């Protein structure tokens, strides 16, 4: 008998679980799944990250940064689509790792996805709060200082934490509570609400592209890559490209590593495979179409933004609305602010929708308490307890922790998940060549290999502090796994039952 830490969950057992009653409702078609993907992607990237990436890292070459990051995601997306069509159940990369790499790797990726979705949700809630306060400011309304931001922040120049004068971020708590309530109500209501938000923000993004294109000055694109086309670093040491005074890499690829957060979300479509009407067809369509549509919109906005305003005059906090104000269209701030609030709301909804599905898959496998996390009441057929638990922790982090600390935790965890999924596809083609694959990754094995390499390049280009934070998070996860999950897992019980 092999090492129980690397025991693989049989593919047949995963498919058998779908025949039980304790599963989610299949109510999502390809349009709603694509909408969920777009809802998770379009938002923070366009309305927040474009400013700081163009201003500090890439300049007008930001459009190529989106291409580079998008290409890495496309490689991973094909791999996600293949697995989602093979194993159409909740769990996403966690389930794929369990089938191919074994229980310990499954726990690592599941714990990693919790980091991605929970901390990512808190980061997005922060962004929503900032834009909401900007929006009500148009009407002369202001919240008390004590209720506007987290109580402390990290001063990068001084190298220590400082007080902000606030008590907690009230808007972040409120929006998290509202989204949690919508999610508990049910997947149909959540998808409908998300579709409305997606419709609003796509309309605003198209408005930005259409109107902003009339104010492009090609002179703003020169030099096109003021920091060069490099930006690759290895554990904090630049190996290709310029280096900033603080030691971080500069260039087009450095911009790609920074704005990678903008693409986090397409993988969330795979967490809803169990709720897809025809998962073998609908999930691959949802993953790939949402990623391609979002990438095209990202590139178009980057081209327009850097053409409207010189790189050094781009506002890093509200880049899009400020750009329109600089070209003499301050009235557009109102329209763009509506789009930003709607866009970021849908990102928050999809990210908070995805985490309980991952926890549900882990509960079914016994790695976390199934009585609490895996409860699916007949009235809602949603993992309501874990949804409320997720909402509580997201609100707590968003209210009390500074944006910098939260944002830096997310990218590296997502990239790790992509590397594992691409690796798992390679392994499954060898170990289970007979398995039915309604969707196959094209140009195999080139696409998975390129996915692994491109994601590793972006991982190593992140500041070294991210690696230490990731290791700390994984250490906490190991304590939980070796203290509980290892002894209560379904696979452990199967081994015990098989003993004479």
Short mmCIF file of C-alpha atoms in Angstrom, two decimals:
data_model
loop_
_atom_site.label_atom_id
_atom_site.label_comp_id
_atom_site.label_asym_id
_atom_site.label_seq_id
_atom_site.Cartn_x
_atom_site.Cartn_y
_atom_site.Cartn_z
CA UNK A 1 0.00 0.00 0.00
CA UNK A 2 1.41 3.40 -0.96
CA UNK A 3 1.96 6.44 1.20
CA UNK A 4 -1.48 7.64 2.41
CA UNK A 5 -0.37 11.27 2.04
CA UNK A 6 -0.34 10.77 -1.72
CA UNK A 7 -3.42 8.59 -2.00
CA UNK A 8 -5.37 9.59 -5.12
CA UNK A 9 -9.12 9.84 -5.19
CA UNK A 10 -10.45 7.51 -7.90
CA UNK A 11 -12.04 9.32 -10.80
CA UNK A 12 -14.91 6.85 -10.61
CA UNK A 13 -15.61 7.90 -6.99
CA UNK A 14 -15.84 11.55 -8.04
CA UNK A 15 -18.38 10.70 -10.73
CA UNK A 16 -20.31 8.43 -8.34
CA UNK A 17 -20.77 11.37 -5.94
CA UNK A 18 -22.80 13.12 -8.63
CA UNK A 19 -25.51 10.49 -8.36
CA UNK A 20 -26.36 11.37 -4.76
CA UNK A 21 -28.84 13.92 -3.47
CA UNK A 22 -26.34 16.04 -1.59
CA UNK A 23 -25.34 18.12 -4.58
CA UNK A 24 -25.95 21.54 -6.00
CA UNK A 25 -28.69 22.44 -8.49
CA UNK A 26 -27.85 22.37 -12.19
CA UNK A 27 -29.30 25.71 -13.28
CA UNK A 28 -26.43 27.45 -15.12
CA UNK A 29 -26.14 27.51 -18.89
CA UNK A 30 -23.18 28.76 -21.00
CA UNK A 31 -24.38 32.38 -20.99
CA UNK A 32 -24.69 32.56 -17.21
CA UNK A 33 -21.39 30.75 -16.71
CA UNK A 34 -19.66 33.17 -19.11
CA UNK A 35 -21.33 36.02 -17.26
CA UNK A 36 -19.99 34.70 -13.94
CA UNK A 37 -16.50 34.55 -15.46
CA UNK A 38 -16.69 38.07 -16.85
CA UNK A 39 -18.18 39.18 -13.55
CA UNK A 40 -15.14 37.88 -11.71
CA UNK A 41 -12.59 39.30 -14.16
CA UNK A 42 -13.77 42.72 -15.32
CA UNK A 43 -13.62 45.20 -12.48
CA UNK A 44 -10.56 45.77 -10.36
CA UNK A 45 -8.20 45.34 -13.31
CA UNK A 46 -9.73 48.07 -15.45
CA UNK A 47 -10.80 50.50 -12.76
CA UNK A 48 -7.82 50.25 -10.37
CA UNK A 49 -4.75 48.33 -11.53
CA UNK A 50 -4.35 49.97 -14.94
CA UNK A 51 -3.27 53.20 -13.26
CA UNK A 52 -0.46 51.98 -11.05
CA UNK A 53 0.81 49.45 -13.64
CA UNK A 54 1.02 52.06 -16.40
CA UNK A 55 2.39 54.79 -14.13
CA UNK A 56 5.02 52.78 -12.25
CA UNK A 57 5.84 49.62 -14.23
CA UNK A 58 5.09 49.47 -17.95
CA UNK A 59 3.97 52.82 -19.40
CA UNK A 60 2.01 52.52 -22.69
CA UNK A 61 3.40 48.97 -23.01
CA UNK A 62 0.67 48.10 -20.47
CA UNK A 63 -1.38 46.80 -23.41
CA UNK A 64 1.35 44.19 -24.00
CA UNK A 65 1.39 43.44 -20.27
CA UNK A 66 -2.26 42.47 -20.53
CA UNK A 67 -1.41 40.32 -23.56
CA UNK A 68 1.37 38.52 -21.65
CA UNK A 69 -0.73 37.91 -18.53
CA UNK A 70 -3.73 36.95 -20.64
CA UNK A 71 -1.66 34.45 -22.63
CA UNK A 72 -0.49 32.73 -19.45
CA UNK A 73 -4.12 32.53 -18.37
CA UNK A 74 -5.21 31.13 -21.75
CA UNK A 75 -2.76 28.23 -21.35
CA UNK A 76 -4.15 27.51 -17.89
CA UNK A 77 -7.74 28.02 -19.08
CA UNK A 78 -7.48 25.20 -21.62
CA UNK A 79 -6.24 22.89 -18.85
CA UNK A 80 -9.05 23.96 -16.51
CA UNK A 81 -11.58 23.36 -19.29
CA UNK A 82 -10.34 19.81 -19.89
CA UNK A 83 -10.60 18.90 -16.21
CA UNK A 84 -13.97 20.60 -15.75
CA UNK A 85 -15.41 18.55 -18.62
CA UNK A 86 -13.97 15.32 -17.13
CA UNK A 87 -14.94 15.91 -13.49
CA UNK A 88 -18.03 18.18 -13.46
CA UNK A 89 -18.25 18.64 -9.69
CA UNK A 90 -17.54 21.45 -7.24
CA UNK A 91 -13.95 21.93 -6.17
CA UNK A 92 -12.08 23.22 -9.22
CA UNK A 93 -8.30 22.74 -8.99
CA UNK A 94 -8.65 21.06 -5.59
CA UNK A 95 -10.58 18.15 -7.08
CA UNK A 96 -8.25 17.91 -10.07
CA UNK A 97 -5.22 17.69 -7.76
CA UNK A 98 -6.88 15.00 -5.61
CA UNK A 99 -7.47 12.79 -8.65
CA UNK A 100 -4.01 13.23 -10.15
CA UNK A 101 -1.48 14.13 -7.45
CA UNK A 102 -2.94 12.78 -4.22
CA UNK A 103 -4.44 13.96 -0.94
CA UNK A 104 -1.60 16.14 0.35
CA UNK A 105 -1.34 18.09 -2.91
CA UNK A 106 -5.14 18.38 -2.96
CA UNK A 107 -5.06 19.90 0.52
CA UNK A 108 -2.33 22.33 -0.50
CA UNK A 109 -4.26 23.54 -3.54
CA UNK A 110 -7.57 23.67 -1.62
CA UNK A 111 -5.98 25.71 1.14
CA UNK A 112 -4.37 27.86 -1.53
CA UNK A 113 -7.76 28.48 -3.20
CA UNK A 114 -9.19 29.57 0.15
CA UNK A 115 -6.40 32.14 0.28
CA UNK A 116 -7.14 33.26 -3.28
CA UNK A 117 -10.88 33.70 -2.88
CA UNK A 118 -11.07 34.95 0.72
CA UNK A 119 -8.19 37.41 0.60
CA UNK A 120 -9.07 38.36 -2.97
CA UNK A 121 -12.64 39.11 -1.85
CA UNK A 122 -11.39 41.31 0.99
CA UNK A 123 -9.14 43.17 -1.45
CA UNK A 124 -12.03 43.73 -3.83
CA UNK A 125 -14.25 44.91 -0.95
CA UNK A 126 -11.59 47.53 -0.20
CA UNK A 127 -11.69 48.68 -3.83
CA UNK A 128 -15.48 48.83 -3.77
CA UNK A 129 -15.37 50.98 -0.65
CA UNK A 130 -12.95 53.44 -2.28
CA UNK A 131 -15.06 53.85 -5.44
CA UNK A 132 -18.32 54.05 -3.48
CA UNK A 133 -16.93 56.87 -1.38
CA UNK A 134 -15.75 58.62 -4.55
CA UNK A 135 -19.22 58.17 -6.04
CA UNK A 136 -21.13 59.68 -3.12
CA UNK A 137 -18.51 62.43 -3.01
CA UNK A 138 -19.86 63.64 -6.36
CA UNK A 139 -22.99 64.64 -4.46
CA UNK A 140 -21.05 66.28 -1.64
CA UNK A 141 -21.54 63.38 0.79
CA UNK A 142 -18.75 62.20 3.10
CA UNK A 143 -18.52 59.43 5.67
CA UNK A 144 -16.91 60.14 9.05
CA UNK A 145 -13.14 59.56 8.87
CA UNK A 146 -13.39 56.83 11.50
CA UNK A 147 -15.50 54.70 9.13
CA UNK A 148 -13.64 55.07 5.83
CA UNK A 149 -10.53 52.84 5.84
CA UNK A 150 -8.65 50.22 7.85
CA UNK A 151 -7.28 51.40 11.22
CA UNK A 152 -3.65 50.99 10.14
CA UNK A 153 -1.52 50.84 7.01
CA UNK A 154 2.04 49.89 6.08
CA UNK A 155 4.37 52.79 5.31
CA UNK A 156 6.74 51.41 2.66
CA UNK A 157 9.14 54.35 3.00
CA UNK A 158 9.44 54.08 6.78
CA UNK A 159 9.17 50.29 6.82
CA UNK A 160 6.60 50.02 9.63
CA UNK A 161 2.86 50.17 10.31
CA UNK A 162 1.16 53.50 10.93
CA UNK A 163 -2.23 54.51 12.31
CA UNK A 164 -4.72 55.97 9.84
CA UNK A 165 -7.07 57.62 12.32
CA UNK A 166 -9.92 55.33 11.28
CA UNK A 167 -11.65 52.59 13.30
CA UNK A 168 -12.81 50.30 10.47
CA UNK A 169 -13.95 50.38 6.84
CA UNK A 170 -17.75 50.53 7.09
CA UNK A 171 -18.63 50.42 3.34
CA UNK A 172 -16.53 47.25 2.94
CA UNK A 173 -18.51 45.58 5.74
CA UNK A 174 -21.86 46.66 4.29
CA UNK A 175 -21.20 45.43 0.74
CA UNK A 176 -19.84 42.12 2.06
CA UNK A 177 -23.00 41.62 4.14
CA UNK A 178 -25.27 42.39 1.16
CA UNK A 179 -23.39 40.00 -1.14
CA UNK A 180 -23.44 37.26 1.53
CA UNK A 181 -27.23 37.57 1.80
CA UNK A 182 -27.65 37.31 -1.98
CA UNK A 183 -25.41 34.22 -2.09
CA UNK A 184 -27.32 32.43 0.68
CA UNK A 185 -30.59 32.96 -1.21
CA UNK A 186 -29.49 30.67 -4.04
CA UNK A 187 -27.39 30.26 -7.17
CA UNK A 188 -30.18 31.37 -9.53
CA UNK A 189 -30.65 34.65 -7.65
CA UNK A 190 -26.88 35.14 -7.43
CA UNK A 191 -26.41 34.56 -11.16
CA UNK A 192 -29.26 36.92 -12.03
CA UNK A 193 -27.86 39.67 -9.80
CA UNK A 194 -24.41 39.14 -11.29
CA UNK A 195 -25.77 39.28 -14.86
CA UNK A 196 -27.30 42.69 -14.09
CA UNK A 197 -24.02 44.01 -12.70
CA UNK A 198 -22.07 42.58 -15.64
CA UNK A 199 -24.43 44.25 -18.12
CA UNK A 200 -23.92 47.63 -16.48
CA UNK A 201 -20.15 47.45 -16.33
CA UNK A 202 -19.72 46.12 -19.87
CA UNK A 203 -21.78 49.05 -21.11
CA UNK A 204 -19.54 51.46 -19.16
CA UNK A 205 -16.35 49.80 -20.43
CA UNK A 206 -17.58 50.10 -24.02
CA UNK A 207 -18.41 53.76 -23.28
CA UNK A 208 -14.83 54.32 -22.07
CA UNK A 209 -13.40 52.72 -25.21
CA UNK A 210 -15.75 54.45 -27.67
CA UNK A 211 -15.64 57.97 -26.21
CA UNK A 212 -12.02 57.86 -25.03
CA UNK A 213 -10.77 56.87 -28.49
CA UNK A 214 -11.67 60.37 -29.75
CA UNK A 215 -9.22 61.90 -27.26
CA UNK A 216 -6.19 59.73 -28.00
CA UNK A 217 -2.97 61.62 -28.68
CA UNK A 218 -0.41 59.25 -30.28
CA UNK A 219 2.36 61.37 -28.75
CA UNK A 220 1.40 59.90 -25.36
CA UNK A 221 2.49 56.48 -26.60
CA UNK A 222 6.08 57.64 -27.07
CA UNK A 223 8.19 56.14 -25.69
CA UNK A 224 6.04 53.05 -25.87
CA UNK A 225 8.05 51.07 -23.32
CA UNK A 226 9.84 53.64 -21.12
CA UNK A 227 11.01 50.87 -18.74
CA UNK A 228 11.76 48.31 -21.45
CA UNK A 229 10.09 45.01 -22.27
CA UNK A 230 11.69 43.01 -19.46
CA UNK A 231 10.84 42.94 -15.80
CA UNK A 232 11.67 39.38 -14.83
CA UNK A 233 13.14 38.88 -11.38
CA UNK A 234 14.12 35.84 -9.34
CA UNK A 235 13.31 36.06 -5.62
CA UNK A 236 13.66 39.83 -5.68
CA UNK A 237 16.74 40.04 -7.94
CA UNK A 238 16.15 41.46 -11.42
CA UNK A 239 17.48 39.16 -14.14
CA UNK A 240 16.03 40.97 -17.15
CA UNK A 241 14.98 44.61 -17.27
CA UNK A 242 15.40 47.78 -15.27
CA UNK A 243 15.36 47.97 -11.49
CA UNK A 244 13.46 50.56 -9.46
CA UNK A 245 15.09 52.38 -6.50
CA UNK A 246 13.28 50.05 -4.10
CA UNK A 247 14.82 47.02 -5.83
CA UNK A 248 11.73 45.81 -7.71
CA UNK A 249 11.82 45.01 -11.43
CA UNK A 250 10.45 47.41 -14.04
CA UNK A 251 9.22 46.73 -17.55
CA UNK A 252 6.42 45.21 -19.57
CA UNK A 253 6.65 41.79 -17.90
CA UNK A 254 6.82 43.38 -14.44
CA UNK A 255 3.57 45.10 -15.37
CA UNK A 256 2.14 41.71 -16.36
CA UNK A 257 2.99 40.26 -12.94
CA UNK A 258 1.31 43.23 -11.24
CA UNK A 259 -1.90 43.23 -13.26
CA UNK A 260 -2.25 39.44 -13.10
CA UNK A 261 -4.71 40.08 -10.26
CA UNK A 262 -7.00 41.48 -12.95
CA UNK A 263 -7.43 38.00 -14.44
CA UNK A 264 -8.19 36.20 -11.22
CA UNK A 265 -11.69 34.88 -11.60
CA UNK A 266 -11.93 32.94 -14.85
CA UNK A 267 -10.96 29.82 -12.90
CA UNK A 268 -13.96 30.41 -10.63
CA UNK A 269 -16.18 29.17 -13.48
CA UNK A 270 -14.81 25.68 -12.88
CA UNK A 271 -15.96 25.78 -9.25
CA UNK A 272 -19.54 25.92 -10.58
CA UNK A 273 -19.26 22.83 -12.80
CA UNK A 274 -21.67 21.00 -10.51
CA UNK A 275 -24.28 23.70 -11.13
CA UNK A 276 -23.92 23.69 -14.92
CA UNK A 277 -26.78 22.20 -16.94
CA UNK A 278 -24.49 20.47 -19.43
CA UNK A 279 -21.09 20.73 -17.71
CA UNK A 280 -19.13 18.88 -20.40
CA UNK A 281 -20.08 21.61 -22.87
CA UNK A 282 -21.04 24.68 -20.86
CA UNK A 283 -18.06 24.94 -18.48
CA UNK A 284 -15.34 24.99 -21.18
CA UNK A 285 -17.40 27.58 -23.08
CA UNK A 286 -17.77 29.69 -19.94
CA UNK A 287 -14.07 29.53 -19.02
CA UNK A 288 -12.61 30.30 -22.43
CA UNK A 289 -15.19 32.84 -23.65
CA UNK A 290 -15.08 34.89 -20.44
CA UNK A 291 -11.28 35.01 -20.55
CA UNK A 292 -11.08 35.99 -24.22
CA UNK A 293 -13.77 38.69 -23.95
CA UNK A 294 -12.17 40.17 -20.84
CA UNK A 295 -8.68 40.16 -22.37
CA UNK A 296 -9.88 42.05 -25.44
CA UNK A 297 -11.59 44.66 -23.27
CA UNK A 298 -8.53 45.01 -21.03
CA UNK A 299 -6.21 45.63 -23.96
CA UNK A 300 -8.60 48.16 -25.52
CA UNK A 301 -8.93 50.13 -22.27
CA UNK A 302 -5.15 50.10 -21.76
CA UNK A 303 -4.61 51.48 -25.28
CA UNK A 304 -7.21 54.22 -24.76
CA UNK A 305 -6.05 55.19 -21.26
CA UNK A 306 -2.37 55.50 -22.14
CA UNK A 307 -3.30 57.40 -25.30
CA UNK A 308 -5.51 59.91 -23.47
CA UNK A 309 -3.05 60.85 -20.71
CA UNK A 310 0.78 60.85 -20.53
CA UNK A 311 2.14 58.04 -18.38
CA UNK A 312 3.38 60.28 -15.58
CA UNK A 313 0.00 62.02 -15.29
CA UNK A 314 -2.11 58.89 -14.91
CA UNK A 315 -3.84 58.85 -11.53
CA UNK A 316 -3.06 55.60 -9.71
CA UNK A 317 -6.21 55.62 -7.55
CA UNK A 318 -8.97 56.33 -10.10
CA UNK A 319 -7.15 56.20 -13.44
CA UNK A 320 -10.09 55.94 -15.84
CA UNK A 321 -12.40 58.60 -14.43
CA UNK A 322 -9.46 60.95 -13.83
CA UNK A 323 -8.29 60.55 -17.44
CA UNK A 324 -11.66 61.80 -18.69
CA UNK A 325 -11.48 64.73 -16.29
CA UNK A 326 -8.02 65.64 -17.66
CA UNK A 327 -9.31 65.81 -21.25
CA UNK A 328 -12.19 68.08 -20.29
CA UNK A 329 -14.98 65.55 -19.66
CA UNK A 330 -15.54 65.70 -15.90
CA UNK A 331 -19.19 64.69 -16.36
CA UNK A 332 -17.95 61.23 -17.38
CA UNK A 333 -16.75 60.66 -13.80
CA UNK A 334 -20.36 60.03 -12.75
CA UNK A 335 -20.93 57.41 -15.45
CA UNK A 336 -17.60 55.70 -14.91
CA UNK A 337 -18.09 55.62 -11.14
CA UNK A 338 -21.39 53.77 -11.62
CA UNK A 339 -19.60 51.25 -13.82
CA UNK A 340 -16.79 50.85 -11.29
CA UNK A 341 -19.17 50.24 -8.37
CA UNK A 342 -21.22 47.73 -10.42
CA UNK A 343 -18.11 46.08 -11.81
CA UNK A 344 -16.39 45.59 -8.50
CA UNK A 345 -19.64 44.38 -6.92
CA UNK A 346 -19.88 41.53 -9.43
CA UNK A 347 -16.22 40.60 -8.85
CA UNK A 348 -16.88 40.38 -5.12
CA UNK A 349 -20.02 38.32 -5.67
CA UNK A 350 -18.34 35.70 -7.87
CA UNK A 351 -15.27 35.37 -5.65
CA UNK A 352 -17.40 34.93 -2.54
CA UNK A 353 -19.63 32.53 -4.47
CA UNK A 354 -16.65 30.34 -5.36
CA UNK A 355 -15.01 29.81 -1.98
CA UNK A 356 -17.89 27.88 -0.32
CA UNK A 357 -17.90 25.53 -3.35
CA UNK A 358 -14.26 24.68 -2.73
CA UNK A 359 -14.98 24.16 0.98
CA UNK A 360 -17.95 21.97 0.03
CA UNK A 361 -15.71 19.69 -2.03
CA UNK A 362 -13.20 19.47 0.84
CA UNK A 363 -16.04 18.69 3.28
CA UNK A 364 -17.30 15.84 1.09
CA UNK A 365 -13.82 14.37 1.25
CA UNK A 366 -13.71 14.72 5.05
CA UNK A 367 -10.78 17.14 5.09
CA UNK A 368 -12.90 19.77 6.88
CA UNK A 369 -15.97 19.13 9.10
CA UNK A 370 -18.76 18.00 6.72
CA UNK A 371 -21.59 18.58 9.19
CA UNK A 372 -20.99 22.31 9.12
CA UNK A 373 -19.27 23.11 5.83
CA UNK A 374 -21.16 20.56 3.73
CA UNK A 375 -24.71 21.40 4.88
CA UNK A 376 -27.04 21.95 1.89
CA UNK A 377 -30.59 22.74 3.11
CA UNK A 378 -33.41 21.79 0.74
CA UNK A 379 -34.81 25.34 0.73
CA UNK A 380 -31.72 26.98 -0.80
CA UNK A 381 -29.46 24.10 -1.93
CA UNK A 382 -26.48 26.34 -1.21
CA UNK A 383 -23.65 25.80 1.32
CA UNK A 384 -25.18 28.50 3.50
CA UNK A 385 -23.14 27.99 6.65
CA UNK A 386 -19.80 28.21 4.89
CA UNK A 387 -21.12 31.15 2.84
CA UNK A 388 -21.90 33.07 6.02
CA UNK A 389 -18.55 32.04 7.51
CA UNK A 390 -16.81 33.29 4.36
CA UNK A 391 -18.72 36.57 4.53
CA UNK A 392 -17.72 37.05 8.17
CA UNK A 393 -14.01 36.59 7.55
CA UNK A 394 -14.03 38.67 4.36
CA UNK A 395 -15.77 41.52 6.18
CA UNK A 396 -13.33 41.24 9.09
CA UNK A 397 -10.26 41.37 6.84
CA UNK A 398 -11.65 44.13 4.63
CA UNK A 399 -12.60 46.23 7.65
CA UNK A 400 -9.34 45.95 9.57
CA UNK A 401 -6.43 45.03 7.26
CA UNK A 402 -4.71 47.45 4.88
CA UNK A 403 -5.13 46.99 1.14
CA UNK A 404 -1.41 46.43 0.48
CA UNK A 405 -1.17 43.45 2.81
CA UNK A 406 -4.24 41.80 1.27
CA UNK A 407 -3.47 42.43 -2.40
CA UNK A 408 0.06 41.06 -2.26
CA UNK A 409 -1.15 37.70 -0.94
CA UNK A 410 -3.40 36.89 -3.88
CA UNK A 411 -1.35 36.73 -7.09
CA UNK A 412 1.18 34.13 -5.98
CA UNK A 413 -1.50 31.78 -4.68
CA UNK A 414 -3.44 31.91 -7.94
CA UNK A 415 -0.32 31.34 -10.03
CA UNK A 416 0.52 28.29 -7.90
CA UNK A 417 -2.96 26.90 -8.57
CA UNK A 418 -2.48 27.37 -12.31
CA UNK A 419 0.89 25.58 -12.23
CA UNK A 420 -0.64 22.60 -10.41
CA UNK A 421 -3.61 22.34 -12.82
CA UNK A 422 -1.35 22.43 -15.89
CA UNK A 423 0.87 19.76 -14.28
CA UNK A 424 -2.17 17.65 -13.42
CA UNK A 425 -3.32 17.62 -17.06
CA UNK A 426 0.06 16.23 -18.11
CA UNK A 427 -0.16 13.51 -15.44
CA UNK A 428 -3.78 12.55 -16.22
CA UNK A 429 -3.04 12.04 -19.91
CA UNK A 430 -0.48 9.39 -18.85
CA UNK A 431 -2.26 7.76 -15.90
CA UNK A 432 -5.83 7.86 -17.29
CA UNK A 433 -5.54 7.85 -21.09
CA UNK A 434 -8.86 6.00 -21.32
CA UNK A 435 -10.88 8.64 -19.42
CA UNK A 436 -13.61 10.41 -21.35
CA UNK A 437 -12.55 13.94 -22.27
CA UNK A 438 -15.40 15.89 -23.88
CA UNK A 439 -12.97 18.82 -24.15
CA UNK A 440 -9.27 18.27 -24.81
CA UNK A 441 -6.48 20.78 -24.35
CA UNK A 442 -5.23 21.57 -27.86
CA UNK A 443 -1.62 21.14 -28.98
CA UNK A 444 -0.88 18.74 -26.11
CA UNK A 445 1.63 18.68 -24.39
CA UNK A 446 2.81 22.11 -25.57
CA UNK A 447 -0.04 24.14 -24.01
CA UNK A 448 0.29 22.70 -20.45
CA UNK A 449 4.08 23.07 -20.55
CA UNK A 450 3.81 26.69 -21.70
CA UNK A 451 1.24 27.28 -18.96
CA UNK A 452 3.63 25.97 -16.30
CA UNK A 453 6.60 27.99 -17.56
CA UNK A 454 4.71 31.28 -18.05
CA UNK A 455 3.10 31.10 -14.60
CA UNK A 456 6.43 30.29 -12.95
CA UNK A 457 8.02 33.32 -14.66
CA UNK A 458 5.30 35.55 -13.23
CA UNK A 459 5.59 33.93 -9.80
CA UNK A 460 9.31 34.55 -9.60
CA UNK A 461 8.79 38.14 -10.75
CA UNK A 462 6.73 38.93 -7.66
CA UNK A 463 8.44 40.54 -4.63
CA UNK A 464 10.12 37.96 -2.40
CA UNK A 465 7.86 38.89 0.56
CA UNK A 466 5.01 37.14 -1.26
CA UNK A 467 6.83 33.83 -1.04
CA UNK A 468 7.27 34.13 2.72
CA UNK A 469 3.60 34.99 3.18
CA UNK A 470 2.60 32.02 1.02
CA UNK A 471 4.81 29.68 3.06
CA UNK A 472 3.30 31.04 6.28
CA UNK A 473 -0.22 30.43 5.00
CA UNK A 474 0.68 26.89 3.91
CA UNK A 475 2.23 26.20 7.34
CA UNK A 476 -1.11 27.03 8.98
CA UNK A 477 -2.82 24.73 6.50
CA UNK A 478 -0.46 21.85 7.31
CA UNK A 479 -1.33 22.17 10.99
CA UNK A 480 -5.02 21.77 10.17
CA UNK A 481 -4.45 18.89 7.75
CA UNK A 482 -2.16 16.86 10.01
CA UNK A 483 -4.31 17.65 13.05
CA UNK A 484 -7.71 16.86 11.50
CA UNK A 485 -8.01 16.23 7.77
CA UNK A 486 -5.52 13.36 7.51
CA UNK A 487 -7.47 11.25 10.02
CA UNK A 488 -11.01 12.13 8.90
CA UNK A 489 -10.66 12.01 5.12
CA UNK A 490 -12.83 9.70 3.04
CA UNK A 491 -9.73 8.04 1.65
CA UNK A 492 -8.45 7.33 5.18
CA UNK A 493 -11.77 5.71 6.06
CA UNK A 494 -11.68 3.64 2.87
CA UNK A 495 -8.20 2.39 3.80
CA UNK A 496 -9.36 1.54 7.32
CA UNK A 497 -12.37 -0.34 5.98
CA UNK A 498 -10.18 -2.31 3.56
CA UNK A 499 -7.96 -3.64 6.34
CA UNK A 500 -8.72 -7.21 7.47
#
